[in-house]
Coordinates of C-alpha atoms in Angstrom, one line a residue:
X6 CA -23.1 20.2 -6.5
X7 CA -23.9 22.8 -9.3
X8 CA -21.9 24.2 -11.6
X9 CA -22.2 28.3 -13.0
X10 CA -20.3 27.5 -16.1
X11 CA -22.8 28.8 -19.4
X12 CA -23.4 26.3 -22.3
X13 CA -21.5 28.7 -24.9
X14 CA -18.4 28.5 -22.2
X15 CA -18.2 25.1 -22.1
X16 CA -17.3 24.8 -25.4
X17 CA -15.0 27.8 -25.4
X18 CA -13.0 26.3 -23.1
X19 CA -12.6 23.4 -24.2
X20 CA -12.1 24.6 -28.2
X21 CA -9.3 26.9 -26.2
X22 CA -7.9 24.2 -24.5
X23 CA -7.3 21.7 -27.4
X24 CA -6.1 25.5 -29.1
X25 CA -3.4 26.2 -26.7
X26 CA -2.9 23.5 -24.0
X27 CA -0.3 20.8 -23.5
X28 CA -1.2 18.4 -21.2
X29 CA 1.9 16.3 -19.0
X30 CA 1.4 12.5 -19.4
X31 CA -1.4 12.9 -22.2
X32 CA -1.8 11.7 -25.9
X33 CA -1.7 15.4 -27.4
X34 CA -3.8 13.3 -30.5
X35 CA -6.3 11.8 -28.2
X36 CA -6.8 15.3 -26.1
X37 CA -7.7 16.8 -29.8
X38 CA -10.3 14.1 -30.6
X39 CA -11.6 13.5 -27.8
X40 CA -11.4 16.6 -25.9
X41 CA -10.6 17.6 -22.1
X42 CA -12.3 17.1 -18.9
X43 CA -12.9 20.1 -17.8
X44 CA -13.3 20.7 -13.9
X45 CA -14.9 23.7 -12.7
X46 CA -15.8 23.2 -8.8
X47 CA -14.1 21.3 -5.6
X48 CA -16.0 20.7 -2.4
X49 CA -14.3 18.7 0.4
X50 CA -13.1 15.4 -1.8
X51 CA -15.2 15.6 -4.8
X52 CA -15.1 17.9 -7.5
X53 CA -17.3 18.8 -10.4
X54 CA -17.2 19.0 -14.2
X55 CA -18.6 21.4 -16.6
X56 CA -21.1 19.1 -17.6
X57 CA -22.3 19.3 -13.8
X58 CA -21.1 15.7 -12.8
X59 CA -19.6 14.9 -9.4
X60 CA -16.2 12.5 -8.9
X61 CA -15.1 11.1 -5.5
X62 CA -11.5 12.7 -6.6
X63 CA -9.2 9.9 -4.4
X64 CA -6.0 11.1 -5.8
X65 CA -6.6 14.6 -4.1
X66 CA -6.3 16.4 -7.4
X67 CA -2.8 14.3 -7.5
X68 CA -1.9 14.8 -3.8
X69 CA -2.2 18.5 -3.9
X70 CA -5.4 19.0 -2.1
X71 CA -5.3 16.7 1.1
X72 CA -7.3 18.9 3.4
X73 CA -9.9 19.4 0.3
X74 CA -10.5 21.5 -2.1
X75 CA -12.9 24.3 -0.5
X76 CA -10.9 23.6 3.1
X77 CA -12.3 27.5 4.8
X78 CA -8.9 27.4 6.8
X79 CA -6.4 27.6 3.5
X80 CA -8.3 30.4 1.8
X81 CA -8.4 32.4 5.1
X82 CA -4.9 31.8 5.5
X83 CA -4.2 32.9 1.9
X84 CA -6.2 36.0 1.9
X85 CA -4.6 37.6 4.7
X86 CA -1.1 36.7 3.2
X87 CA -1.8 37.9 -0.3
X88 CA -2.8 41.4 1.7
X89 CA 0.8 41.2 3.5
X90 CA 3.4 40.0 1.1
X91 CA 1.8 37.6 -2.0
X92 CA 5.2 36.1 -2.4
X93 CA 9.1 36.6 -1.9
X94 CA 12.0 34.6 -2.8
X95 CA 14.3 33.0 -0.2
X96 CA 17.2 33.5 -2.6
X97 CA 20.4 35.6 -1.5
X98 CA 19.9 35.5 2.1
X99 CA 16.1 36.6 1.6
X100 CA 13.5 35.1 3.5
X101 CA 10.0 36.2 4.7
X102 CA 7.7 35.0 7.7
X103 CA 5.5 32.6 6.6
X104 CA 9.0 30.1 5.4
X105 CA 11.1 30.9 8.7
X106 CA 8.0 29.7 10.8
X107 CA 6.7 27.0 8.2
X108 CA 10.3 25.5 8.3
X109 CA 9.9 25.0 12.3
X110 CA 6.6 23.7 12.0
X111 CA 8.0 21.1 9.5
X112 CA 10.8 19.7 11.5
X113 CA 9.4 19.5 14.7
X114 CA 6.8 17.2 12.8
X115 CA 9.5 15.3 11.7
X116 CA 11.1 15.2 14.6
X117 CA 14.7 16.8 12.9
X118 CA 15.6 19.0 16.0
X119 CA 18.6 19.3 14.2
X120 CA 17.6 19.3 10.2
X121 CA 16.9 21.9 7.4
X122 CA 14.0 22.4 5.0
X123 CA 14.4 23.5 1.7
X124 CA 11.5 24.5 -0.2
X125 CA 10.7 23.6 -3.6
X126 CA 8.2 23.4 -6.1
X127 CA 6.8 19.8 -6.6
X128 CA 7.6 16.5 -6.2
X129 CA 9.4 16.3 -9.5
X130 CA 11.6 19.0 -8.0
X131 CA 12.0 17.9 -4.5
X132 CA 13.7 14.9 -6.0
X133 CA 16.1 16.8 -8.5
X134 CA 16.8 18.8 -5.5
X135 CA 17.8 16.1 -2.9
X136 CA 20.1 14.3 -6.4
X137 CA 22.2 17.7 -6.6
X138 CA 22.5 17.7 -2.8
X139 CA 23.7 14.3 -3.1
X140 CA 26.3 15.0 -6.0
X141 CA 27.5 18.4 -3.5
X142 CA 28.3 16.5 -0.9
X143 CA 30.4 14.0 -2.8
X144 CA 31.8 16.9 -4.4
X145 CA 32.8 18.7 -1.4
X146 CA 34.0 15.2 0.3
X147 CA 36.7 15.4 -3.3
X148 CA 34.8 12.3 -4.5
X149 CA 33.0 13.2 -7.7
X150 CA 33.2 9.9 -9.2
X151 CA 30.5 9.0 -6.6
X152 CA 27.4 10.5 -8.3
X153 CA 25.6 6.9 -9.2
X154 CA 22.3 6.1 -8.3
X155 CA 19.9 3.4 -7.6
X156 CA 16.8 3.6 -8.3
X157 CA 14.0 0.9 -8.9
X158 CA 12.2 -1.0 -12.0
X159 CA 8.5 0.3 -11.8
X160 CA 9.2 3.6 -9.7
X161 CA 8.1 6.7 -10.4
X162 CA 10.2 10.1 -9.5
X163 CA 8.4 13.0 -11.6
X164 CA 8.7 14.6 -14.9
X165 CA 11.8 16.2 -15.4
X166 CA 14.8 14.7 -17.0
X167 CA 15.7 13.6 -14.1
X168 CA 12.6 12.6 -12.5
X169 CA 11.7 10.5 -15.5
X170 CA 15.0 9.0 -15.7
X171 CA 15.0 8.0 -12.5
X172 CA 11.8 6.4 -12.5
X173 CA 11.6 3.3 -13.7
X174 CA 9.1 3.0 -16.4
X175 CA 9.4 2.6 -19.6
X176 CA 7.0 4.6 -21.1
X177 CA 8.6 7.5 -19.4
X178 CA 12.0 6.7 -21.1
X179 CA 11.6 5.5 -25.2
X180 CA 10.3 8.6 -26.7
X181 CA 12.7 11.4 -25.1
X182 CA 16.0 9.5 -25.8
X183 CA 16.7 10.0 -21.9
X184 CA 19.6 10.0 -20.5
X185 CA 21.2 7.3 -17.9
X186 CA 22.2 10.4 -15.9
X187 CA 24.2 7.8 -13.7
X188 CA 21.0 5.7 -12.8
X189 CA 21.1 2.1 -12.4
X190 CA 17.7 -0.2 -11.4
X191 CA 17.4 -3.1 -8.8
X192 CA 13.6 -4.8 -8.8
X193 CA 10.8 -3.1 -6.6
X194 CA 9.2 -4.9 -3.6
X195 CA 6.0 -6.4 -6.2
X196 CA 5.8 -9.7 -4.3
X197 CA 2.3 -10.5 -6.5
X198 CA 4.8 -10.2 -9.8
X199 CA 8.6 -11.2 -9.0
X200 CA 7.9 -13.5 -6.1
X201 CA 9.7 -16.9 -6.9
X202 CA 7.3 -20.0 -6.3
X203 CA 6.4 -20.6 -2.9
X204 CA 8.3 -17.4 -1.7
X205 CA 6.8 -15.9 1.3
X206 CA 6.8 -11.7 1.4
X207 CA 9.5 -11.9 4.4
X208 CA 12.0 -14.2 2.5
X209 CA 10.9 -11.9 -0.8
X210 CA 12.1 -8.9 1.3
X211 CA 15.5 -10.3 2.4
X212 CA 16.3 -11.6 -1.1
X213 CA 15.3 -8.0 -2.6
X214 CA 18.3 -6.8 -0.2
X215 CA 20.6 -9.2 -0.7
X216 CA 20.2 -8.4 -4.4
X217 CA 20.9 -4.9 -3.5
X218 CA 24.1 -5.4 -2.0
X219 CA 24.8 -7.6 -4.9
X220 CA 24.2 -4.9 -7.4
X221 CA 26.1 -2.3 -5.1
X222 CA 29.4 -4.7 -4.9
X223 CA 29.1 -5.0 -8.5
X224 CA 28.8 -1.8 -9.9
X225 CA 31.4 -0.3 -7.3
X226 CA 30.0 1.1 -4.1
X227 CA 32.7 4.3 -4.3
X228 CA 30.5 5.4 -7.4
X229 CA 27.4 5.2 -5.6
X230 CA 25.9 8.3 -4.1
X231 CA 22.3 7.6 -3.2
X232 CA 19.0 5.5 -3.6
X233 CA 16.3 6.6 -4.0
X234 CA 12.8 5.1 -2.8
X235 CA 9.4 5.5 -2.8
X236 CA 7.8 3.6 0.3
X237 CA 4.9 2.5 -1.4
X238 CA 5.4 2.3 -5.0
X239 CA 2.4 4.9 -6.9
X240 CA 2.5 4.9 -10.3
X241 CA 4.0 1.3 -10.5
X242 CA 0.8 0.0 -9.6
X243 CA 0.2 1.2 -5.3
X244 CA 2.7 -1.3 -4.7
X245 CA 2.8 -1.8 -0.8
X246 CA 6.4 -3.7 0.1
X247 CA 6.6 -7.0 2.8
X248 CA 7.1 -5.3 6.1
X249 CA 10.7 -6.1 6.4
X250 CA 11.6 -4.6 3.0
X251 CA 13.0 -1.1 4.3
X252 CA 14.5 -2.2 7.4
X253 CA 16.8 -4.8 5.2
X254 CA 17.3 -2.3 2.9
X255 CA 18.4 -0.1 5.0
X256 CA 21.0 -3.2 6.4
X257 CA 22.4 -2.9 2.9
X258 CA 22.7 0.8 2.8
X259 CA 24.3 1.3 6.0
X260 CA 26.9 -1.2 5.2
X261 CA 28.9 -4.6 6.3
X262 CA 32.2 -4.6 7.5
X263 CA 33.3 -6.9 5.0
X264 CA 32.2 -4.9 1.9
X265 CA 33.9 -1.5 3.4
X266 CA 35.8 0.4 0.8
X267 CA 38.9 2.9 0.8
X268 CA 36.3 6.2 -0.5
X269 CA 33.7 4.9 2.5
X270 CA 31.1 2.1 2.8
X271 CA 28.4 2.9 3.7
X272 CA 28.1 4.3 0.4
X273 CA 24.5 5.4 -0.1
X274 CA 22.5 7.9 1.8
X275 CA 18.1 6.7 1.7
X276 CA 16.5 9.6 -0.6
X277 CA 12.6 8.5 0.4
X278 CA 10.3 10.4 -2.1
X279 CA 7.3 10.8 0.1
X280 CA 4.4 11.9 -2.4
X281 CA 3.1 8.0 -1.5
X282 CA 4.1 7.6 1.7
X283 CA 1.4 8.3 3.9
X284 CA 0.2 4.9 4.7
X285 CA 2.1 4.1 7.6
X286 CA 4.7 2.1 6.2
X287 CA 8.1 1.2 8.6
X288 CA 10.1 4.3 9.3
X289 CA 13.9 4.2 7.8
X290 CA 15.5 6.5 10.2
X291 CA 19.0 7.1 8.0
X292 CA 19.7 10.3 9.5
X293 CA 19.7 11.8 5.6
X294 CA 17.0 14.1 3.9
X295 CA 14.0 13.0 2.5
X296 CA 12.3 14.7 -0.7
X297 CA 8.5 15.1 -0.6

């Protein structure tokens, strides 16, 4: 792979970049020392730099470009909408084509026969989306005090305030004097890390739950709206959970008799943020919507 870009470009761009760019998740310091990396060229899953070198990109330019990044299909498909309509809103009772018939596609995928798909920008909003949906439907059950949720330490939710409050990483939290926005942390699956001695990954999974419901009867389950849950765990370090992890989970979330209380047990819906979640891990089938 070649790259077009002149030698008197290269160092425009980056000289204009250090000038005028502010990079998410990057030492503004380091960038001006140091200087970006500058790509300039995708083909299938490798793209190219300036300087003309190849990478095997295997976070799909971060999980944006599954089906490549010169996929013949995409820019087709683009081309001929950008001569139709290059974009329309869907609010006010607005809609357009391409979302009515993307939004059938979508569920019948996920076999929803009977579900909605709201569109949004990125992950980061997906997730901010599906917490206000969460807080509505309290709201409009007249329980607003149930707006609580449980996320988990070393997950990662995106970069808004509530994305980055919600995910559990520190870094993310001590220079932006965050928030709590109502978020409260149980440990992640990590059976590598928080294992006790001798503790197999199925008897790691059931005590994860049970420390769930714990936390749940502790903090009050009629404040608790949601948790939210990445499958497997990106940012936290590709953590993959036992294989009973979700399905106990799940136990907890749907409830136990003997924990029901007067504003309704169960208490929280499963919020899965699917931006990892393509590795085949168990299916929680909650009957709630999921943010991707």
């Amino acid at each position: 792979m070649t790259t077009t870009v002149p030698v008197h470009m290269k160092n425009s761009l980056v000289n204009l970049d250090i000038a005028s760019h502010l990079h998410p998740q990057s030492d503004p310091r380091v960038l001006e020392l140091e200087g970006p990396l500058v790509m300039t060229r995708g083909n299938g899953a490798s793209v190219c730099d300036s300087e003309g070198r190849e990478y095997l990109d295997g976070m799909a330019g971060l999980w944006c470009a599954s089906l490549g990044f010169d996929d013949q299909r995409l820019r087709e498909a683009a081309f001929q909408q950008f001569e139709a309509l290059s974009t329309y809103h869907a609010f006010n009772y607005r809609t357009n084509p391409p979302a009515i018939e993307l939004s059938n596609e979508i569920l019948a995928l996920a076999d929803m026969p009977d579900g909605k798909v709201f569109f949004t920008n990125s992950g980061s909003d997906a997730v901010d989306t599906m917490i206000k949906m969460a807080w509505y439907y309290n709201m409009s059950r007249g329980l607003p005090e149930k707006r609580r949720i449980i996320s988990r330490t070393k997950a990662y939710h995106g970069s808004t305030v509530l994305g980055a409050v919600l995910s559990g990483l520190p870094q993310m939290h001590k220079n932006f004097n965050l928030p709590d926005l109502n978020v409260i942390y149980t440990d992640p699956p990590y059976h590598y890390r928080y294992a006790r001695r001798q503790e197999d990954p199925i008897t790691f999974g059931r005590r994860l739950a049970q420390e769930l419901d714990d936390l749940i009867v502790r903090e009050n389950p009629d404040t608790i709206a949601a948790m939210i849950v990445e499958p497997v765990m990106g940012a936290g370090g590709v953590i993959v959970p036992p294989e009973n992890y979700l399905i106990e989970v799940e136990k907890v979330l749907r409830g136990r008799p003997e924990t029901r209380g007067e504003a309704g047990w169960p208490v929280p819906n499963v919020i899965p943020n699917g931006c990892q979640s393509q590795f085949g891990e168990p299916h929680v089938d909650t009957g709630h919507p999921a943010a991707a």
